[in-house]
GROMACS .gro file of C-alpha atoms in nm:
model
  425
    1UNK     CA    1  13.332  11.142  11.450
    2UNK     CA    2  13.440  11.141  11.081
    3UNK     CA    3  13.347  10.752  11.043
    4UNK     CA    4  13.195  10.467  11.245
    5UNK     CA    5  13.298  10.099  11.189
    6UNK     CA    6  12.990   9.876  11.232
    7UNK     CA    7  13.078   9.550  11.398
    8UNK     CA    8  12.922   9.218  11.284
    9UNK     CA    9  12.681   9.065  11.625
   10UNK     CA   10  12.537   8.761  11.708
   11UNK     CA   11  12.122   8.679  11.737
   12UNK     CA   12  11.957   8.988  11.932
   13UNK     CA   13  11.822   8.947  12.224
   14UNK     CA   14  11.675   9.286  12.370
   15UNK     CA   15  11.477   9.546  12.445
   16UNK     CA   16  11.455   9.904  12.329
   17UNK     CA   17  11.260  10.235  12.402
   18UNK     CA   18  11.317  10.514  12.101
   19UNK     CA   19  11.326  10.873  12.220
   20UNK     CA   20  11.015  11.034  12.135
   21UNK     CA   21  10.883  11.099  11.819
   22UNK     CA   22  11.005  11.399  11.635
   23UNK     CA   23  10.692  11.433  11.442
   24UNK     CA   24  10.505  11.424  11.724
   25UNK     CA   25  10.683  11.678  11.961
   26UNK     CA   26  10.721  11.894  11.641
   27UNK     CA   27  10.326  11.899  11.639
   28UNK     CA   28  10.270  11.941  11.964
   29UNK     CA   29  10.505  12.187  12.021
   30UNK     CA   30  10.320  12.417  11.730
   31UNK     CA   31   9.966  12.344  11.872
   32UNK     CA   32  10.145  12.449  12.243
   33UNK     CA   33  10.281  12.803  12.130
   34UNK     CA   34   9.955  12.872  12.009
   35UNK     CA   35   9.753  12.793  12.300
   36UNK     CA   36   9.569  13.031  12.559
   37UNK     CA   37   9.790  12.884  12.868
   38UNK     CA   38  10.092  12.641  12.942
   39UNK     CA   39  10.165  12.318  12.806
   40UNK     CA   40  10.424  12.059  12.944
   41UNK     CA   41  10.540  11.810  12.672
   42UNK     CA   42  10.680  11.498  12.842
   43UNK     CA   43  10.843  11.258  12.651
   44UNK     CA   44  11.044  11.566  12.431
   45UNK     CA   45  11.276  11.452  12.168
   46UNK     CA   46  11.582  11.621  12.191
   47UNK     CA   47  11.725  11.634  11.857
   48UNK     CA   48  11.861  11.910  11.617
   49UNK     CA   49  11.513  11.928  11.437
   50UNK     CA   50  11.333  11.999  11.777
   51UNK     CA   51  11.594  12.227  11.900
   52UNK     CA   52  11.531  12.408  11.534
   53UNK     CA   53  11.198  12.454  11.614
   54UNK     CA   54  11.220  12.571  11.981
   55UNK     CA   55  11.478  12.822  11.923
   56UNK     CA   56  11.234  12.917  11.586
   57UNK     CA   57  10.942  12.977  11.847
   58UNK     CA   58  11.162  13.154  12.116
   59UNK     CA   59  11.301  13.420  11.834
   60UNK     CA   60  10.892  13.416  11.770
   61UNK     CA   61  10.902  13.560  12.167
   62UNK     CA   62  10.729  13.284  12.276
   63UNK     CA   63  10.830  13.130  12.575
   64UNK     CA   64  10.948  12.768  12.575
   65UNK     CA   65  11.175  12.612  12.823
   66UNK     CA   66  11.321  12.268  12.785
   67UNK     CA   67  11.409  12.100  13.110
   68UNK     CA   68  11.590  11.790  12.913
   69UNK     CA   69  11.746  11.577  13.184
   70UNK     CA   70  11.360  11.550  13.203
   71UNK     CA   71  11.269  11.521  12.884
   72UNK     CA   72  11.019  11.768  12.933
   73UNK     CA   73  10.932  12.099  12.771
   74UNK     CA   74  10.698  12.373  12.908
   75UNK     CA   75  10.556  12.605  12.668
   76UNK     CA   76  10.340  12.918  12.766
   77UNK     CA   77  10.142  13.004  12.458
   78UNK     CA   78  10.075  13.309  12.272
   79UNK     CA   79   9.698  13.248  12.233
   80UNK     CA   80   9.736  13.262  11.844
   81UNK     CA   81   9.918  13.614  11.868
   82UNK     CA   82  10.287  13.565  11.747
   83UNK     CA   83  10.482  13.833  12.007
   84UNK     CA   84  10.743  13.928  11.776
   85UNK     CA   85  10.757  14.185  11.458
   86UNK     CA   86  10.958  14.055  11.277
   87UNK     CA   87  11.242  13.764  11.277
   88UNK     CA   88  11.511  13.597  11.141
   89UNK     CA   89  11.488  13.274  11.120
   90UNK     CA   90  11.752  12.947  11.059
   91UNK     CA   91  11.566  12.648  10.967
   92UNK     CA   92  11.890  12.427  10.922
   93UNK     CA   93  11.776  12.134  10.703
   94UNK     CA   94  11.424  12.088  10.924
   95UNK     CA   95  11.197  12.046  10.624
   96UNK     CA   96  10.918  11.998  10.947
   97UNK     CA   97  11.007  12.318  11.118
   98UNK     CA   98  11.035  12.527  10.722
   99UNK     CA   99  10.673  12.434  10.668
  100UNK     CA  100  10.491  12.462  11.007
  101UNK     CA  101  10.652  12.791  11.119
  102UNK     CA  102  10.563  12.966  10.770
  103UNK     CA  103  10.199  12.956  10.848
  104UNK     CA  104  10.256  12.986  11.155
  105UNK     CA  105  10.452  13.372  11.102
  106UNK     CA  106  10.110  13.448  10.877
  107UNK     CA  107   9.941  13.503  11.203
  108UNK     CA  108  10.189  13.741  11.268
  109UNK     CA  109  10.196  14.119  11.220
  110UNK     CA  110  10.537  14.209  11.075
  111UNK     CA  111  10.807  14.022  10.861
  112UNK     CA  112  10.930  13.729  10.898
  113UNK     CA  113  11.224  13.554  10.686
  114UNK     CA  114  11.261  13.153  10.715
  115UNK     CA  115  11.600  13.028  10.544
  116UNK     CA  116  11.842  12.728  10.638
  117UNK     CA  117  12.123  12.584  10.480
  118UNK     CA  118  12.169  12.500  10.070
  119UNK     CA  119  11.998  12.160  10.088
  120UNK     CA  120  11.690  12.392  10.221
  121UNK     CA  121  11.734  12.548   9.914
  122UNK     CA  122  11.635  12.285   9.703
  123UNK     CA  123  11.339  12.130   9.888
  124UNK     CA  124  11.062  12.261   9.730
  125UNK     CA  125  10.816  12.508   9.904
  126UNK     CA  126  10.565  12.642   9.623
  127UNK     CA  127  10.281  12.485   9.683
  128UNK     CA  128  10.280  12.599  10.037
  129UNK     CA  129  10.311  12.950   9.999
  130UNK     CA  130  10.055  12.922   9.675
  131UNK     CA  131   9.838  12.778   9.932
  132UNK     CA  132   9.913  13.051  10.213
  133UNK     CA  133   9.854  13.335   9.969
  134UNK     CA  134   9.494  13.207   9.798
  135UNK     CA  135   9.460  13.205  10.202
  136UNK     CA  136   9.490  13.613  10.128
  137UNK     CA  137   9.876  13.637  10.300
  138UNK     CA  138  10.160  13.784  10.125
  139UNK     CA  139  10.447  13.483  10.141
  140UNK     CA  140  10.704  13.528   9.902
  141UNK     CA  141  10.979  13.192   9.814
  142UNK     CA  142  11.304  13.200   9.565
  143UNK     CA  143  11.074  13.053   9.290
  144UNK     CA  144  10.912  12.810   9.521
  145UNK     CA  145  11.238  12.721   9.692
  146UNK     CA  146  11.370  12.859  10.077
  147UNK     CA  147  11.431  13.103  10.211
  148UNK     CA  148  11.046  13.250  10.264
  149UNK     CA  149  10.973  13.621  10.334
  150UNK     CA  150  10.624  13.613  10.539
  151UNK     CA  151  10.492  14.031  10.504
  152UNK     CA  152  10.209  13.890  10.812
  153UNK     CA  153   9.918  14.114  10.877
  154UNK     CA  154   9.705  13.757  11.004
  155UNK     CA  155   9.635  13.469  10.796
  156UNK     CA  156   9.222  13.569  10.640
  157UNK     CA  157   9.162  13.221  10.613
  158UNK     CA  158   8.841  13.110  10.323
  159UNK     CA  159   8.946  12.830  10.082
  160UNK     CA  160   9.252  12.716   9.918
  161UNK     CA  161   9.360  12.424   9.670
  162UNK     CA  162   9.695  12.291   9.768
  163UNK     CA  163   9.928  12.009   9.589
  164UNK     CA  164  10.056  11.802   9.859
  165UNK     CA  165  10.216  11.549   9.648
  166UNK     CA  166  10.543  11.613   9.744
  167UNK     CA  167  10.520  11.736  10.107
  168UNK     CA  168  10.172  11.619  10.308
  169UNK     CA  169  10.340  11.885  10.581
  170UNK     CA  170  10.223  12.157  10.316
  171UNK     CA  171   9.841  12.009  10.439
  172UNK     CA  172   9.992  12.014  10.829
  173UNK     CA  173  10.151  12.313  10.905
  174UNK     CA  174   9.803  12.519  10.740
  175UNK     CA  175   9.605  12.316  10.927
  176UNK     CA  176   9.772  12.391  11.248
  177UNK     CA  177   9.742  12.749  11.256
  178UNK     CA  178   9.387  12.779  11.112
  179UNK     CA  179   9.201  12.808  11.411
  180UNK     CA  180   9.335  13.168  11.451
  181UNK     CA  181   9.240  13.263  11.077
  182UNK     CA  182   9.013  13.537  11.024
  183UNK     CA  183   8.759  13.332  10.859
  184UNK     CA  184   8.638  12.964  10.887
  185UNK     CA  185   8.839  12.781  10.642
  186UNK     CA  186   8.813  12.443  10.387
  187UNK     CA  187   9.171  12.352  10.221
  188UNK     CA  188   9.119  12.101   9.949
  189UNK     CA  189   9.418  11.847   9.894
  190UNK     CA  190   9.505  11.856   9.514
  191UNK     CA  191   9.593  11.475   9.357
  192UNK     CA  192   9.744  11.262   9.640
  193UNK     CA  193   9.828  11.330   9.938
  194UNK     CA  194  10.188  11.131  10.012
  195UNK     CA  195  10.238  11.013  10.347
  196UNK     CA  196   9.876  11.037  10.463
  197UNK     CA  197   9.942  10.916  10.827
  198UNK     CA  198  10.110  11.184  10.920
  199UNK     CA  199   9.815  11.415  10.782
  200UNK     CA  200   9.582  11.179  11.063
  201UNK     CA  201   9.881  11.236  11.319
  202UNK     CA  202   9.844  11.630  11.267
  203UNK     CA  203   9.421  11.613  11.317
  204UNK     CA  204   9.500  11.386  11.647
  205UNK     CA  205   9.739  11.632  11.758
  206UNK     CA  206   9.551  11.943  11.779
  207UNK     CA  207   9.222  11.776  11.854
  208UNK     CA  208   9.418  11.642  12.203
  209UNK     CA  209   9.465  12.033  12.209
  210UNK     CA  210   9.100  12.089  12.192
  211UNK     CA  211   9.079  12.154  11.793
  212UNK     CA  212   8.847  11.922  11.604
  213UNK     CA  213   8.937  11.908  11.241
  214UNK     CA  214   8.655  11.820  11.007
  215UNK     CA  215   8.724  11.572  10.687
  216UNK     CA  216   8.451  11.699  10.454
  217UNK     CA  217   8.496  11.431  10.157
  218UNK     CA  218   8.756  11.114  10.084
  219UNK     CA  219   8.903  11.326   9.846
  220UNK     CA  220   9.112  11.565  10.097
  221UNK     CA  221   8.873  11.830  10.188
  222UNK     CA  222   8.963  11.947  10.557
  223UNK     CA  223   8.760  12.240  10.742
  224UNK     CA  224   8.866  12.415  11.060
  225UNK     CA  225   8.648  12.647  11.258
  226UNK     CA  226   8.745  12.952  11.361
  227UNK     CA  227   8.575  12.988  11.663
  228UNK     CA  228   8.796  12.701  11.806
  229UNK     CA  229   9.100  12.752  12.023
  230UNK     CA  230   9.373  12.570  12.105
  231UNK     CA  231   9.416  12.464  12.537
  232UNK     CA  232   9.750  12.411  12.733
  233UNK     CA  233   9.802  12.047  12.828
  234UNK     CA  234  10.016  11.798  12.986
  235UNK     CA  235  10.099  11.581  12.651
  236UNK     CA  236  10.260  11.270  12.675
  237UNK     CA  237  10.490  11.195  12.344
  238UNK     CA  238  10.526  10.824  12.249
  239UNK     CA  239  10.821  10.663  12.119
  240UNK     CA  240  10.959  10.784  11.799
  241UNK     CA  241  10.837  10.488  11.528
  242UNK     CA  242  11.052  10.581  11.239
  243UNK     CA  243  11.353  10.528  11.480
  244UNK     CA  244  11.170  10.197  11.629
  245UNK     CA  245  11.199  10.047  11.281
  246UNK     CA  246  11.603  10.058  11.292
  247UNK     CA  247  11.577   9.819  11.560
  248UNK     CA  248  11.335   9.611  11.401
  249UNK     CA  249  11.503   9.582  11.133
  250UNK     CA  250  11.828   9.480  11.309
  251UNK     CA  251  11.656   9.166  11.430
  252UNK     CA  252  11.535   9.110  11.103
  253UNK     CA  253  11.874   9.080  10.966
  254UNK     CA  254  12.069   8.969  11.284
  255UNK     CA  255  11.833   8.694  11.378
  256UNK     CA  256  11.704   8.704  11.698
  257UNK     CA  257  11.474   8.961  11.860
  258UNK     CA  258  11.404   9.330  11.951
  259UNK     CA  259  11.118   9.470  12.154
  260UNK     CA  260  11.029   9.821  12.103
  261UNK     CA  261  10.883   9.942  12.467
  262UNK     CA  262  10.594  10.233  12.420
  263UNK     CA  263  10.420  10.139  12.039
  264UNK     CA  264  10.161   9.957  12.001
  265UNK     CA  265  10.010   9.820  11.666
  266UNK     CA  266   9.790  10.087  11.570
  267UNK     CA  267   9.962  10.393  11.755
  268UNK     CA  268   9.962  10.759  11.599
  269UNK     CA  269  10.231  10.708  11.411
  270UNK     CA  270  10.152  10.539  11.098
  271UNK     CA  271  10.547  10.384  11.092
  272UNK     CA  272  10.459  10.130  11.356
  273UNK     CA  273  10.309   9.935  11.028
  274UNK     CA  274  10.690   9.889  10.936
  275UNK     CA  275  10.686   9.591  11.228
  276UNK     CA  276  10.441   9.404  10.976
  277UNK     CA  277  10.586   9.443  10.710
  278UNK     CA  278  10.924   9.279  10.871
  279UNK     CA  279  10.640   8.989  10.911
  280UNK     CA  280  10.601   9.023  10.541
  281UNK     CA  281  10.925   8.932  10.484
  282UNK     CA  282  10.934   8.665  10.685
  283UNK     CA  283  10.975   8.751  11.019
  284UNK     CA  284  10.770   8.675  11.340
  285UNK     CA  285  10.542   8.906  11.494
  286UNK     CA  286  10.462   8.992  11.861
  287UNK     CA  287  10.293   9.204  12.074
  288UNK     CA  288  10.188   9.258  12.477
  289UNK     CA  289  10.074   9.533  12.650
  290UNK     CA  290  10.470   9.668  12.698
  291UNK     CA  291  10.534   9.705  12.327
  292UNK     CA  292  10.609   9.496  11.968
  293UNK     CA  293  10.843   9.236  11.940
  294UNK     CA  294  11.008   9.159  11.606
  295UNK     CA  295  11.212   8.811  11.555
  296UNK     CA  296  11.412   8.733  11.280
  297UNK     CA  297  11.573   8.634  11.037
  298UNK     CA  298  11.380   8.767  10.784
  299UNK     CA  299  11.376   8.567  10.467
  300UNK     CA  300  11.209   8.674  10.120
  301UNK     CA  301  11.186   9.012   9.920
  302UNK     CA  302  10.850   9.156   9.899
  303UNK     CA  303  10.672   9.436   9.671
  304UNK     CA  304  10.514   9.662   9.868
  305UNK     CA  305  10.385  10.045   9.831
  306UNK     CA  306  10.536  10.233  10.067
  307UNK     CA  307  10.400  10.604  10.060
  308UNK     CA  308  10.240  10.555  10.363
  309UNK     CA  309  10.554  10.498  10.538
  310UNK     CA  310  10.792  10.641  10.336
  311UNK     CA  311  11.101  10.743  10.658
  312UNK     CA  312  11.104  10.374  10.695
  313UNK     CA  313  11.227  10.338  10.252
  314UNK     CA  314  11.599  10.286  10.355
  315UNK     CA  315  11.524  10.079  10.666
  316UNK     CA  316  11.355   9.851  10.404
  317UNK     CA  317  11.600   9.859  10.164
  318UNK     CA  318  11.881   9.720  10.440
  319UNK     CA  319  11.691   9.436  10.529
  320UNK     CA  320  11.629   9.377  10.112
  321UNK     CA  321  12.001   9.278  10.112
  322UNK     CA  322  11.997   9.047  10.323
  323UNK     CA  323  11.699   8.777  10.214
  324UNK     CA  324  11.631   8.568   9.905
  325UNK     CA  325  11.449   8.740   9.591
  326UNK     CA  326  11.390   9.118   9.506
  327UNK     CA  327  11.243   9.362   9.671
  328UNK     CA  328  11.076   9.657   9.457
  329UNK     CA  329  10.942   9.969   9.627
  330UNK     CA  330  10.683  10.170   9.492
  331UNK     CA  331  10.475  10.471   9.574
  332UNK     CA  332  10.740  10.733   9.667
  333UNK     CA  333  10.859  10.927   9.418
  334UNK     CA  334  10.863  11.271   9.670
  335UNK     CA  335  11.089  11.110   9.900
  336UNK     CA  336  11.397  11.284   9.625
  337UNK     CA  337  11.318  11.587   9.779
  338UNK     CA  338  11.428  11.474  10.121
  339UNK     CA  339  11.747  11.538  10.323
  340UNK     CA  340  11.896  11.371  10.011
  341UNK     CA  341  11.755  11.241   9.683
  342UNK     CA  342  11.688  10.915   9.900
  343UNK     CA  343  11.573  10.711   9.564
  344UNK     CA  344  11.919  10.820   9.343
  345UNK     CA  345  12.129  10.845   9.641
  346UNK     CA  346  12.040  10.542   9.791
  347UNK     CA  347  12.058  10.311   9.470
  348UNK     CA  348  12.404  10.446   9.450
  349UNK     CA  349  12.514  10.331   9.837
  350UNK     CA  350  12.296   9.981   9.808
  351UNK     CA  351  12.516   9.884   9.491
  352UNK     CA  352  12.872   9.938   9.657
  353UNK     CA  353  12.712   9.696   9.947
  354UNK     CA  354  12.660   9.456   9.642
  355UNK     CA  355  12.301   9.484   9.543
  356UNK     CA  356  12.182   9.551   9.175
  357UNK     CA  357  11.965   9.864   9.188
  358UNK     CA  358  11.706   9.976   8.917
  359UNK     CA  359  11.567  10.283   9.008
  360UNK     CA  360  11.165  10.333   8.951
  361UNK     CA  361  11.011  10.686   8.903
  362UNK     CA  362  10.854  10.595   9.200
  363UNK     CA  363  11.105  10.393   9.398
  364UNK     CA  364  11.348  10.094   9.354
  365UNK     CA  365  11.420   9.722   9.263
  366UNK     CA  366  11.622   9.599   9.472
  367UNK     CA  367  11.827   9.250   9.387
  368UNK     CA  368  12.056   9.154   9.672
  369UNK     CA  369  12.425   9.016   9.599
  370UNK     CA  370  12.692   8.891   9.771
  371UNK     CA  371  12.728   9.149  10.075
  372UNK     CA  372  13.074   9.325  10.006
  373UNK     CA  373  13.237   9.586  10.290
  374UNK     CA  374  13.175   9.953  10.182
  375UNK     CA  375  13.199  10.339  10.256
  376UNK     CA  376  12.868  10.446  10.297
  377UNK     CA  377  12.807  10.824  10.201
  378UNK     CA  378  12.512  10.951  10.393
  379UNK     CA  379  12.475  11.303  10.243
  380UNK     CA  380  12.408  11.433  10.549
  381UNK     CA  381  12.096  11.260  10.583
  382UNK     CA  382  12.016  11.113  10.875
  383UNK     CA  383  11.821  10.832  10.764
  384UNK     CA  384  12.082  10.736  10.517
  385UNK     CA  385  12.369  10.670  10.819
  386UNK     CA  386  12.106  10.502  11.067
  387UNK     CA  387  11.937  10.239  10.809
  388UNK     CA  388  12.231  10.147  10.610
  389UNK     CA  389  12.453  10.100  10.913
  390UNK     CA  390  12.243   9.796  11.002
  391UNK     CA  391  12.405   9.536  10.707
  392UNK     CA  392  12.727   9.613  10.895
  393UNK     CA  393  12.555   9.396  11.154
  394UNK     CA  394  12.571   9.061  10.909
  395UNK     CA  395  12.859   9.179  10.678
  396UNK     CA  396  13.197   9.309  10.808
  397UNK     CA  397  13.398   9.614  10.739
  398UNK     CA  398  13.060   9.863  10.620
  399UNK     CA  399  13.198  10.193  10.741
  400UNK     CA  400  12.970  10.475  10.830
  401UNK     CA  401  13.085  10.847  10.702
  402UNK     CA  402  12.971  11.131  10.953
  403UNK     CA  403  12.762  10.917  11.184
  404UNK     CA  404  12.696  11.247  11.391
  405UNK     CA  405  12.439  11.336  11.093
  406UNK     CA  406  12.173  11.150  11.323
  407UNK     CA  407  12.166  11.401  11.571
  408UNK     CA  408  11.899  11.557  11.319
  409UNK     CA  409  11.653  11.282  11.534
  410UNK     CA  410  11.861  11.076  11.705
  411UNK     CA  411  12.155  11.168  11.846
  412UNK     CA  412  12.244  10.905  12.069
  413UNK     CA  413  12.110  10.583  11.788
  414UNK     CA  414  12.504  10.474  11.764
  415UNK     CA  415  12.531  10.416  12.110
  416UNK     CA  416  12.203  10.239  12.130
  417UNK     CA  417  12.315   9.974  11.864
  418UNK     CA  418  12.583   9.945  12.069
  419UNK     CA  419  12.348   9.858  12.322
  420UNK     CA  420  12.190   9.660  12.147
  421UNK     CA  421  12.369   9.436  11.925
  422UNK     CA  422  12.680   9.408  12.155
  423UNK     CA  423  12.567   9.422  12.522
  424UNK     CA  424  12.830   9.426  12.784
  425UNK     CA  425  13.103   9.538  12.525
   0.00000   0.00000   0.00000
């Protein structure tokens, strides 16, 4: 589709289970190709990131095969030994599958290329292959940009300093393949690490793999031993949280409310937090043992920092349109070297819904306005076409350009607003 019309919708009432998380199968799938024995993911996302990354491992010669009417992938790992000489390999615009197959080729023997398409180009890379090579590999980047030559002869392992303040997947995707480094290993996190959930999602990951990850300091010292391996499982993937908070946030601006079946408060996935802050702003909050209930309206602007859930910035910044007061957003300044700049780009689509935007080094003011209809731009970005599409939920004629853009995570989201806002239609 070149455009989707969203259609205005009465108080929610309904329920809602996300595919599963991205981030999660993304993980698991790494810490599965790397095992001694099978795996079986259940619970797969099926998305164009996850597809990346299986075909990525497959070209690797490692066996994955995706049984999706299941949702279900089987994996038979290499036991840290990448098959493959050398390979070729299309990243798309999966910053995710760029920086956890790069380490992952170090433990290679051969070359390996990594490239996708020109927004790759611009997301930076440098501090991950700085990191890789104090690690004693020989990873080459277009002056710290995609596309990545990996000349692999194993990954020695010993100590590294790495800048993680614009990526924490920099921090992941090492961490992942060190327990097949030569040497037992300590990477130091340089200033802060942004989005520092996802860093405890990546330690919870392989340690359900049988890999225990040791935090030496507060400051971002992480060890990994050697001597470890990773074992096949059966790993169930929970509901994708970053996708949970669309839903959330269209009973936050609908009125009414949404259930999200699978979370809990708590969960893996640090995003789950964005069902408080919805009670920030006014909303109510509840939970059971099925899942986490959201019901709106929600009412007042907040200030909040929001590096440690910084996918859920646009979800935020829909509902900020729709209550009384400003909302300013602080804390993620690295989130420009997304899909899209999602700090300039997104100022630029709030203010043709009618907001006044003042954009922060390290975020956004948002002041809402009168709700106007609008073309919304998403830059290929699929977190630009899922969040924004909510205010066409309260305000009529908000028009979606290239809604397919969310088959990066979600392909099937349109149909579940659908679903959700407008059942029986």
């Amino acid at each position: 589709m070149n455009s989707i019309e969203i259609q205005p919708c009465r108080p929610l009432n309904a329920q809602v289970r996300p595919p599963g998380s991205k981030s999660i199968t993304n993980r698991a799938l790494i810490c599965a190709a790397l095992a001694d024995n099978e795996s079986q993911l259940s619970g797969a996302l099926r998305s164009e990131d996850t597809e990346i990354m299986i075909g990525a491992l497959q070209s690797l010669g490692i066996d994955v095969a995706a049984e999706w009417s299941e949702l279900q992938l089987r994996i038979q790992g290499c036991g840290g030994r990448i098959p493959n000489h050398s390979a070729d390999l299309f990243m798309g615009n999966s910053g995710t599958s760029m920086r956890f197959l790069t380490p992952l080729c170090a433990l290679g023997d051969g070359v390996f290329r990594l490239d996708g398409i020109p927004r790759m180009r611009q997301r930076p890379i440098g501090d991950l292959v700085d990191a890789l090579n104090q690690l004693g590999c020989q990873v080459k980047s277009d002056d710290g940009f995609p596309p990545v030559t990996v000349a692999a002869s194993g990954l020695k392992g010993g100590h590294a300093v790495i800048d993680c303040s614009k990526s924490s997947q920099f921090l992941s995707g090492i961490l992942m393949s060190l327990p097949y480094a030569n040497d037992f290993t300590v990477l130091e996190a340089a200033g802060e690490i942004v989005s520092l959930p996802y860093i405890k999602m990546t330690c919870q990951v392989m340690n359900q793999f049988g890999v225990e990850v040791i935090q030496l300091s507060e400051l971002g010292e992480y060890s990994v031993d050697n001597s470890q391996s990773y074992a096949g499982q059966h790993y169930q993937i929970e509901p994708d949280a970053s996708a949970a908070s669309y839903f959330w946030a269209a009973a936050a601006i609908a009125g009414g409310g949404v259930k999200i079946l699978g979370l809990q408060l708590g969960d893996i996935q640090g995003d789950v937090r964005f069902a408080q802050v919805m009670e920030e702003m006014g909303c109510d909050l509840e939970q059971d043992d099925a899942g986490i209930t959201v019901i709106g309206p929600a009412k007042s602007g907040i200030e909040i920092d929001m590096n440690d859930i910084s996918d859920t910035v646009q979800t935020l910044a829909a509902v900020a349109l729709c209550v009384e007061g400003p909302t300013t957003i602080r804390g993620v300044a690295h989130i420009r070297h997304k899909e899209t700049d999602r700090i300039g780009h997104l100022a630029l689509e709030l203010r043709k819904l009618g907001a006044t935007v003042e954009e922060l080094a390290d975020g956004l003011v948002i002041i809402p306005g009168k709700l106007r209809p609008a073309n919304i731009e998403t830059y290929n970005d699929h977190r630009m076409a899922m969040a924004l599409s909510l205010v066409g939920l309260k305000q009529p004629g908000v028009v979606i350009d290239d809604p397919d853009c969310t088959g990066k995570t979600y392909p099937d989201f349109f149909r579940d607003l659908k679903r959700v806002t407008h059942p029986g239609s």
